[in-house]
């Protein structure tokens, strides 16, 4: 205080305010329900090959060597066997006579450390060796492709092994994934769309709550 004695009132008030702020933060954290995951009932799902007519045409990719690419005026993404940045390892010059794949197509790493890494490509691109391109046979929404990419990754990491039993000899033959189906036993696109939408909305809500905790 002004007389140089301890200001106990100040300390009490300060701590009460701090406790009130902390309680509010804890309430927000409890609202996050970070571990509130529901187990999915797979009994109504069935297996599909990626080359199913309702899914994709599987293209072997460009099989280019990144070390031989030029970067004088880079405009094309180069996708390799990576699990970061959508598999994009560098941006390169367009090669005359070699048409890049279209944005929106998906890439899949067939082997190596990042076996099964599957991404929707945001720009036109080339690929390295052991990276296949999944070209949709019909219009597939971004959310549905995102759902499928996750299923592909989980399937590959569960049943195949890098440098031992990779996807190369399976991708166009017996590799399959589980997908939800409707009452007609057809792929349930609406389920996949809504599932990803829910994840996005829940994630945004959690981020908003976290942003209030400083």
PDB file of C-alpha atoms in Angstrom:
ATOM      1  CA  UNK A   1       0.000   0.000   0.000  1.00  0.00           C
ATOM      2  CA  UNK A   2       0.998   3.637   0.032  1.00  0.00           C
ATOM      3  CA  UNK A   3       2.349   3.163   3.545  1.00  0.00           C
ATOM      4  CA  UNK A   4       4.546   0.290   2.236  1.00  0.00           C
ATOM      5  CA  UNK A   5       2.512  -2.381   4.053  1.00  0.00           C
ATOM      6  CA  UNK A   6       1.449  -5.571   2.213  1.00  0.00           C
ATOM      7  CA  UNK A   7      -1.712  -5.151   0.132  1.00  0.00           C
ATOM      8  CA  UNK A   8      -3.568  -8.362   0.952  1.00  0.00           C
ATOM      9  CA  UNK A   9      -6.803  -7.083  -0.602  1.00  0.00           C
ATOM     10  CA  UNK A  10      -5.031  -6.680  -3.960  1.00  0.00           C
ATOM     11  CA  UNK A  11      -3.656 -10.228  -3.782  1.00  0.00           C
ATOM     12  CA  UNK A  12      -7.054 -11.726  -2.890  1.00  0.00           C
ATOM     13  CA  UNK A  13      -8.807  -9.864  -5.709  1.00  0.00           C
ATOM     14  CA  UNK A  14      -6.090 -10.802  -8.218  1.00  0.00           C
ATOM     15  CA  UNK A  15      -6.304 -14.515  -7.388  1.00  0.00           C
ATOM     16  CA  UNK A  16     -10.114 -14.529  -7.487  1.00  0.00           C
ATOM     17  CA  UNK A  17     -10.025 -13.026 -10.977  1.00  0.00           C
ATOM     18  CA  UNK A  18      -7.408 -15.577 -12.051  1.00  0.00           C
ATOM     19  CA  UNK A  19      -9.508 -18.436 -10.673  1.00  0.00           C
ATOM     20  CA  UNK A  20     -12.564 -17.198 -12.587  1.00  0.00           C
ATOM     21  CA  UNK A  21     -10.576 -17.071 -15.845  1.00  0.00           C
ATOM     22  CA  UNK A  22      -9.127 -20.551 -15.234  1.00  0.00           C
ATOM     23  CA  UNK A  23     -12.561 -22.035 -14.507  1.00  0.00           C
ATOM     24  CA  UNK A  24     -13.858 -20.589 -17.781  1.00  0.00           C
ATOM     25  CA  UNK A  25     -10.893 -22.058 -19.695  1.00  0.00           C
ATOM     26  CA  UNK A  26     -11.448 -25.481 -18.099  1.00  0.00           C
ATOM     27  CA  UNK A  27     -15.132 -25.413 -19.068  1.00  0.00           C
ATOM     28  CA  UNK A  28     -14.140 -24.715 -22.671  1.00  0.00           C
ATOM     29  CA  UNK A  29     -11.623 -27.567 -22.610  1.00  0.00           C
ATOM     30  CA  UNK A  30     -14.276 -29.948 -21.312  1.00  0.00           C
ATOM     31  CA  UNK A  31     -16.551 -28.934 -24.179  1.00  0.00           C
ATOM     32  CA  UNK A  32     -13.921 -30.119 -26.657  1.00  0.00           C
ATOM     33  CA  UNK A  33     -14.558 -33.798 -25.836  1.00  0.00           C
ATOM     34  CA  UNK A  34     -11.289 -34.691 -27.533  1.00  0.00           C
ATOM     35  CA  UNK A  35     -11.767 -38.421 -26.996  1.00  0.00           C
ATOM     36  CA  UNK A  36     -15.427 -38.591 -27.945  1.00  0.00           C
ATOM     37  CA  UNK A  37     -15.028 -40.996 -30.873  1.00  0.00           C
ATOM     38  CA  UNK A  38     -17.819 -43.300 -31.992  1.00  0.00           C
ATOM     39  CA  UNK A  39     -17.035 -46.744 -33.320  1.00  0.00           C
ATOM     40  CA  UNK A  40     -18.261 -47.172 -36.892  1.00  0.00           C
ATOM     41  CA  UNK A  41     -20.514 -50.135 -37.647  1.00  0.00           C
ATOM     42  CA  UNK A  42     -18.921 -51.790 -40.688  1.00  0.00           C
ATOM     43  CA  UNK A  43     -21.521 -54.535 -41.083  1.00  0.00           C
ATOM     44  CA  UNK A  44     -23.255 -52.595 -43.854  1.00  0.00           C
ATOM     45  CA  UNK A  45     -20.027 -51.756 -45.644  1.00  0.00           C
ATOM     46  CA  UNK A  46     -18.575 -53.813 -48.477  1.00  0.00           C
ATOM     47  CA  UNK A  47     -15.339 -54.075 -50.400  1.00  0.00           C
ATOM     48  CA  UNK A  48     -14.600 -52.370 -53.702  1.00  0.00           C
ATOM     49  CA  UNK A  49     -11.558 -52.455 -55.955  1.00  0.00           C
ATOM     50  CA  UNK A  50     -10.199 -49.006 -56.760  1.00  0.00           C
ATOM     51  CA  UNK A  51     -10.724 -49.742 -60.451  1.00  0.00           C
ATOM     52  CA  UNK A  52     -14.465 -50.298 -59.900  1.00  0.00           C
ATOM     53  CA  UNK A  53     -16.493 -48.424 -62.539  1.00  0.00           C
ATOM     54  CA  UNK A  54     -17.949 -46.204 -59.810  1.00  0.00           C
ATOM     55  CA  UNK A  55     -14.489 -45.235 -58.585  1.00  0.00           C
ATOM     56  CA  UNK A  56     -11.269 -44.730 -60.543  1.00  0.00           C
ATOM     57  CA  UNK A  57      -9.119 -45.446 -63.516  1.00  0.00           C
ATOM     58  CA  UNK A  58      -5.690 -46.327 -62.137  1.00  0.00           C
ATOM     59  CA  UNK A  59      -2.874 -44.686 -64.103  1.00  0.00           C
ATOM     60  CA  UNK A  60       0.763 -45.667 -63.553  1.00  0.00           C
ATOM     61  CA  UNK A  61       1.936 -42.049 -63.399  1.00  0.00           C
ATOM     62  CA  UNK A  62       4.819 -40.296 -65.188  1.00  0.00           C
ATOM     63  CA  UNK A  63       7.621 -42.216 -63.408  1.00  0.00           C
ATOM     64  CA  UNK A  64       9.881 -39.159 -63.649  1.00  0.00           C
ATOM     65  CA  UNK A  65      13.199 -38.626 -61.859  1.00  0.00           C
ATOM     66  CA  UNK A  66      13.121 -35.494 -59.694  1.00  0.00           C
ATOM     67  CA  UNK A  67      16.875 -35.016 -60.004  1.00  0.00           C
ATOM     68  CA  UNK A  68      16.477 -34.580 -63.766  1.00  0.00           C
ATOM     69  CA  UNK A  69      13.714 -31.985 -63.543  1.00  0.00           C
ATOM     70  CA  UNK A  70      14.395 -28.294 -64.108  1.00  0.00           C
ATOM     71  CA  UNK A  71      13.123 -25.400 -62.021  1.00  0.00           C
ATOM     72  CA  UNK A  72      13.812 -22.312 -64.175  1.00  0.00           C
ATOM     73  CA  UNK A  73      10.147 -21.289 -64.365  1.00  0.00           C
ATOM     74  CA  UNK A  74       8.367 -23.800 -62.116  1.00  0.00           C
ATOM     75  CA  UNK A  75       4.605 -24.074 -62.573  1.00  0.00           C
ATOM     76  CA  UNK A  76       3.874 -27.782 -62.103  1.00  0.00           C
ATOM     77  CA  UNK A  77       3.848 -29.683 -58.805  1.00  0.00           C
ATOM     78  CA  UNK A  78       6.008 -32.791 -58.584  1.00  0.00           C
ATOM     79  CA  UNK A  79       4.493 -35.560 -56.441  1.00  0.00           C
ATOM     80  CA  UNK A  80       6.725 -38.217 -54.933  1.00  0.00           C
ATOM     81  CA  UNK A  81       6.553 -40.870 -52.229  1.00  0.00           C
ATOM     82  CA  UNK A  82       6.043 -38.523 -49.313  1.00  0.00           C
ATOM     83  CA  UNK A  83       3.459 -38.152 -46.573  1.00  0.00           C
ATOM     84  CA  UNK A  84       3.799 -34.385 -46.251  1.00  0.00           C
ATOM     85  CA  UNK A  85       2.432 -31.451 -48.260  1.00  0.00           C
ATOM     86  CA  UNK A  86       0.083 -33.712 -50.278  1.00  0.00           C
ATOM     87  CA  UNK A  87       3.124 -35.669 -51.445  1.00  0.00           C
ATOM     88  CA  UNK A  88       4.415 -32.587 -53.281  1.00  0.00           C
ATOM     89  CA  UNK A  89       8.200 -32.488 -53.016  1.00  0.00           C
ATOM     90  CA  UNK A  90       8.995 -29.611 -55.378  1.00  0.00           C
ATOM     91  CA  UNK A  91       7.559 -27.389 -58.109  1.00  0.00           C
ATOM     92  CA  UNK A  92       9.115 -27.939 -61.556  1.00  0.00           C
ATOM     93  CA  UNK A  93       9.049 -26.659 -65.113  1.00  0.00           C
ATOM     94  CA  UNK A  94       6.460 -28.064 -67.480  1.00  0.00           C
ATOM     95  CA  UNK A  95       7.956 -30.633 -69.849  1.00  0.00           C
ATOM     96  CA  UNK A  96       7.163 -30.038 -73.514  1.00  0.00           C
ATOM     97  CA  UNK A  97       5.321 -33.086 -74.836  1.00  0.00           C
ATOM     98  CA  UNK A  98       4.453 -34.420 -71.369  1.00  0.00           C
ATOM     99  CA  UNK A  99       1.031 -33.278 -70.281  1.00  0.00           C
ATOM    100  CA  UNK A 100       0.647 -32.946 -66.502  1.00  0.00           C
ATOM    101  CA  UNK A 101      -2.196 -34.633 -64.646  1.00  0.00           C
ATOM    102  CA  UNK A 102      -5.151 -32.460 -63.696  1.00  0.00           C
ATOM    103  CA  UNK A 103      -5.726 -30.978 -60.278  1.00  0.00           C
ATOM    104  CA  UNK A 104      -8.372 -32.873 -58.349  1.00  0.00           C
ATOM    105  CA  UNK A 105      -6.931 -36.245 -59.305  1.00  0.00           C
ATOM    106  CA  UNK A 106      -5.579 -38.350 -56.455  1.00  0.00           C
ATOM    107  CA  UNK A 107      -2.079 -39.785 -56.022  1.00  0.00           C
ATOM    108  CA  UNK A 108      -1.134 -42.977 -54.213  1.00  0.00           C
ATOM    109  CA  UNK A 109       2.353 -44.021 -53.096  1.00  0.00           C
ATOM    110  CA  UNK A 110       2.746 -47.726 -53.846  1.00  0.00           C
ATOM    111  CA  UNK A 111       5.787 -48.452 -51.692  1.00  0.00           C
ATOM    112  CA  UNK A 112       8.605 -47.229 -49.545  1.00  0.00           C
ATOM    113  CA  UNK A 113       8.433 -45.670 -46.124  1.00  0.00           C
ATOM    114  CA  UNK A 114       5.230 -43.794 -46.954  1.00  0.00           C
ATOM    115  CA  UNK A 115       3.365 -46.679 -48.588  1.00  0.00           C
ATOM    116  CA  UNK A 116      -0.335 -45.933 -48.903  1.00  0.00           C
ATOM    117  CA  UNK A 117      -0.038 -42.147 -48.666  1.00  0.00           C
ATOM    118  CA  UNK A 118      -2.967 -40.891 -50.715  1.00  0.00           C
ATOM    119  CA  UNK A 119      -3.759 -37.265 -51.511  1.00  0.00           C
ATOM    120  CA  UNK A 120      -6.057 -35.052 -53.574  1.00  0.00           C
ATOM    121  CA  UNK A 121      -3.819 -32.848 -55.684  1.00  0.00           C
ATOM    122  CA  UNK A 122      -4.542 -29.091 -55.543  1.00  0.00           C
ATOM    123  CA  UNK A 123      -2.711 -28.209 -58.801  1.00  0.00           C
ATOM    124  CA  UNK A 124      -1.679 -29.875 -62.049  1.00  0.00           C
ATOM    125  CA  UNK A 125       1.191 -32.278 -61.399  1.00  0.00           C
ATOM    126  CA  UNK A 126       3.762 -34.851 -62.468  1.00  0.00           C
ATOM    127  CA  UNK A 127       4.677 -37.953 -60.494  1.00  0.00           C
ATOM    128  CA  UNK A 128       7.809 -39.870 -59.591  1.00  0.00           C
ATOM    129  CA  UNK A 129       8.208 -43.645 -59.796  1.00  0.00           C
ATOM    130  CA  UNK A 130       5.905 -45.852 -57.713  1.00  0.00           C
ATOM    131  CA  UNK A 131       3.226 -43.182 -57.498  1.00  0.00           C
ATOM    132  CA  UNK A 132      -0.053 -44.058 -59.199  1.00  0.00           C
ATOM    133  CA  UNK A 133      -2.735 -41.580 -60.213  1.00  0.00           C
ATOM    134  CA  UNK A 134      -6.400 -42.240 -59.406  1.00  0.00           C
ATOM    135  CA  UNK A 135      -8.577 -40.620 -62.062  1.00  0.00           C
ATOM    136  CA  UNK A 136     -12.269 -40.472 -61.075  1.00  0.00           C
ATOM    137  CA  UNK A 137     -14.565 -42.313 -63.491  1.00  0.00           C
ATOM    138  CA  UNK A 138     -17.403 -39.984 -62.480  1.00  0.00           C
ATOM    139  CA  UNK A 139     -17.833 -36.721 -60.607  1.00  0.00           C
ATOM    140  CA  UNK A 140     -16.732 -37.310 -57.010  1.00  0.00           C
ATOM    141  CA  UNK A 141     -16.924 -34.527 -54.458  1.00  0.00           C
ATOM    142  CA  UNK A 142     -13.856 -33.308 -52.596  1.00  0.00           C
ATOM    143  CA  UNK A 143     -15.193 -34.604 -49.288  1.00  0.00           C
ATOM    144  CA  UNK A 144     -15.892 -38.054 -50.713  1.00  0.00           C
ATOM    145  CA  UNK A 145     -12.381 -38.215 -52.192  1.00  0.00           C
ATOM    146  CA  UNK A 146     -10.958 -37.169 -48.834  1.00  0.00           C
ATOM    147  CA  UNK A 147     -12.929 -39.948 -47.136  1.00  0.00           C
ATOM    148  CA  UNK A 148     -11.655 -42.507 -49.669  1.00  0.00           C
ATOM    149  CA  UNK A 149      -8.047 -41.312 -49.353  1.00  0.00           C
ATOM    150  CA  UNK A 150      -8.136 -41.988 -45.604  1.00  0.00           C
ATOM    151  CA  UNK A 151      -9.646 -45.451 -46.131  1.00  0.00           C
ATOM    152  CA  UNK A 152      -6.942 -46.269 -48.714  1.00  0.00           C
ATOM    153  CA  UNK A 153      -4.186 -45.203 -46.328  1.00  0.00           C
ATOM    154  CA  UNK A 154      -5.570 -47.261 -43.427  1.00  0.00           C
ATOM    155  CA  UNK A 155      -6.064 -50.329 -45.633  1.00  0.00           C
ATOM    156  CA  UNK A 156      -2.540 -50.102 -47.048  1.00  0.00           C
ATOM    157  CA  UNK A 157      -0.868 -49.611 -43.662  1.00  0.00           C
ATOM    158  CA  UNK A 158      -2.850 -52.453 -42.095  1.00  0.00           C
ATOM    159  CA  UNK A 159      -2.403 -55.209 -44.674  1.00  0.00           C
ATOM    160  CA  UNK A 160       0.751 -54.337 -46.626  1.00  0.00           C
ATOM    161  CA  UNK A 161       4.345 -53.737 -45.646  1.00  0.00           C
ATOM    162  CA  UNK A 162       7.006 -51.446 -47.091  1.00  0.00           C
ATOM    163  CA  UNK A 163       9.896 -53.239 -48.843  1.00  0.00           C
ATOM    164  CA  UNK A 164       8.251 -56.639 -48.175  1.00  0.00           C
ATOM    165  CA  UNK A 165       4.756 -56.746 -49.672  1.00  0.00           C
ATOM    166  CA  UNK A 166       4.053 -53.406 -51.296  1.00  0.00           C
ATOM    167  CA  UNK A 167       1.089 -52.243 -53.366  1.00  0.00           C
ATOM    168  CA  UNK A 168       2.784 -52.488 -56.758  1.00  0.00           C
ATOM    169  CA  UNK A 169       1.516 -55.975 -57.595  1.00  0.00           C
ATOM    170  CA  UNK A 170      -1.811 -55.592 -55.814  1.00  0.00           C
ATOM    171  CA  UNK A 171      -3.151 -52.164 -56.788  1.00  0.00           C
ATOM    172  CA  UNK A 172      -4.657 -53.251 -60.135  1.00  0.00           C
ATOM    173  CA  UNK A 173      -5.619 -56.755 -59.020  1.00  0.00           C
ATOM    174  CA  UNK A 174      -6.689 -57.653 -55.484  1.00  0.00           C
ATOM    175  CA  UNK A 175      -6.279 -54.426 -53.472  1.00  0.00           C
ATOM    176  CA  UNK A 176      -9.684 -53.371 -52.139  1.00  0.00           C
ATOM    177  CA  UNK A 177     -11.168 -50.977 -49.609  1.00  0.00           C
ATOM    178  CA  UNK A 178     -14.251 -51.006 -47.402  1.00  0.00           C
ATOM    179  CA  UNK A 179     -16.842 -48.342 -48.223  1.00  0.00           C
ATOM    180  CA  UNK A 180     -20.326 -47.645 -46.866  1.00  0.00           C
ATOM    181  CA  UNK A 181     -23.218 -48.804 -49.027  1.00  0.00           C
ATOM    182  CA  UNK A 182     -26.908 -47.896 -49.170  1.00  0.00           C
ATOM    183  CA  UNK A 183     -29.900 -50.241 -49.182  1.00  0.00           C
ATOM    184  CA  UNK A 184     -29.263 -50.988 -52.862  1.00  0.00           C
ATOM    185  CA  UNK A 185     -25.721 -52.153 -52.035  1.00  0.00           C
ATOM    186  CA  UNK A 186     -24.315 -49.193 -53.958  1.00  0.00           C
ATOM    187  CA  UNK A 187     -21.636 -46.829 -52.652  1.00  0.00           C
ATOM    188  CA  UNK A 188     -23.226 -44.425 -50.196  1.00  0.00           C
ATOM    189  CA  UNK A 189     -21.757 -41.114 -51.384  1.00  0.00           C
ATOM    190  CA  UNK A 190     -24.044 -39.099 -49.121  1.00  0.00           C
ATOM    191  CA  UNK A 191     -22.731 -40.888 -46.028  1.00  0.00           C
ATOM    192  CA  UNK A 192     -19.132 -40.064 -46.955  1.00  0.00           C
ATOM    193  CA  UNK A 193     -19.988 -36.449 -47.746  1.00  0.00           C
ATOM    194  CA  UNK A 194     -21.766 -35.897 -44.440  1.00  0.00           C
ATOM    195  CA  UNK A 195     -19.130 -37.760 -42.429  1.00  0.00           C
ATOM    196  CA  UNK A 196     -16.348 -35.445 -43.594  1.00  0.00           C
ATOM    197  CA  UNK A 197     -18.572 -32.373 -43.202  1.00  0.00           C
ATOM    198  CA  UNK A 198     -19.221 -33.326 -39.580  1.00  0.00           C
ATOM    199  CA  UNK A 199     -15.494 -33.744 -38.912  1.00  0.00           C
ATOM    200  CA  UNK A 200     -14.756 -30.331 -40.416  1.00  0.00           C
ATOM    201  CA  UNK A 201     -17.510 -28.614 -38.421  1.00  0.00           C
ATOM    202  CA  UNK A 202     -16.465 -30.281 -35.155  1.00  0.00           C
ATOM    203  CA  UNK A 203     -12.837 -29.368 -35.790  1.00  0.00           C
ATOM    204  CA  UNK A 204     -13.698 -25.720 -36.448  1.00  0.00           C
ATOM    205  CA  UNK A 205     -15.750 -25.607 -33.235  1.00  0.00           C
ATOM    206  CA  UNK A 206     -12.829 -27.040 -31.271  1.00  0.00           C
ATOM    207  CA  UNK A 207     -10.430 -24.538 -32.799  1.00  0.00           C
ATOM    208  CA  UNK A 208     -12.749 -21.678 -31.834  1.00  0.00           C
ATOM    209  CA  UNK A 209     -12.846 -22.923 -28.253  1.00  0.00           C
ATOM    210  CA  UNK A 210      -9.087 -23.325 -28.167  1.00  0.00           C
ATOM    211  CA  UNK A 211      -8.586 -19.820 -29.554  1.00  0.00           C
ATOM    212  CA  UNK A 212     -10.405 -18.461 -26.510  1.00  0.00           C
ATOM    213  CA  UNK A 213      -7.808 -20.042 -24.235  1.00  0.00           C
ATOM    214  CA  UNK A 214      -4.733 -17.806 -24.153  1.00  0.00           C
TER     215      UNK A 214
END
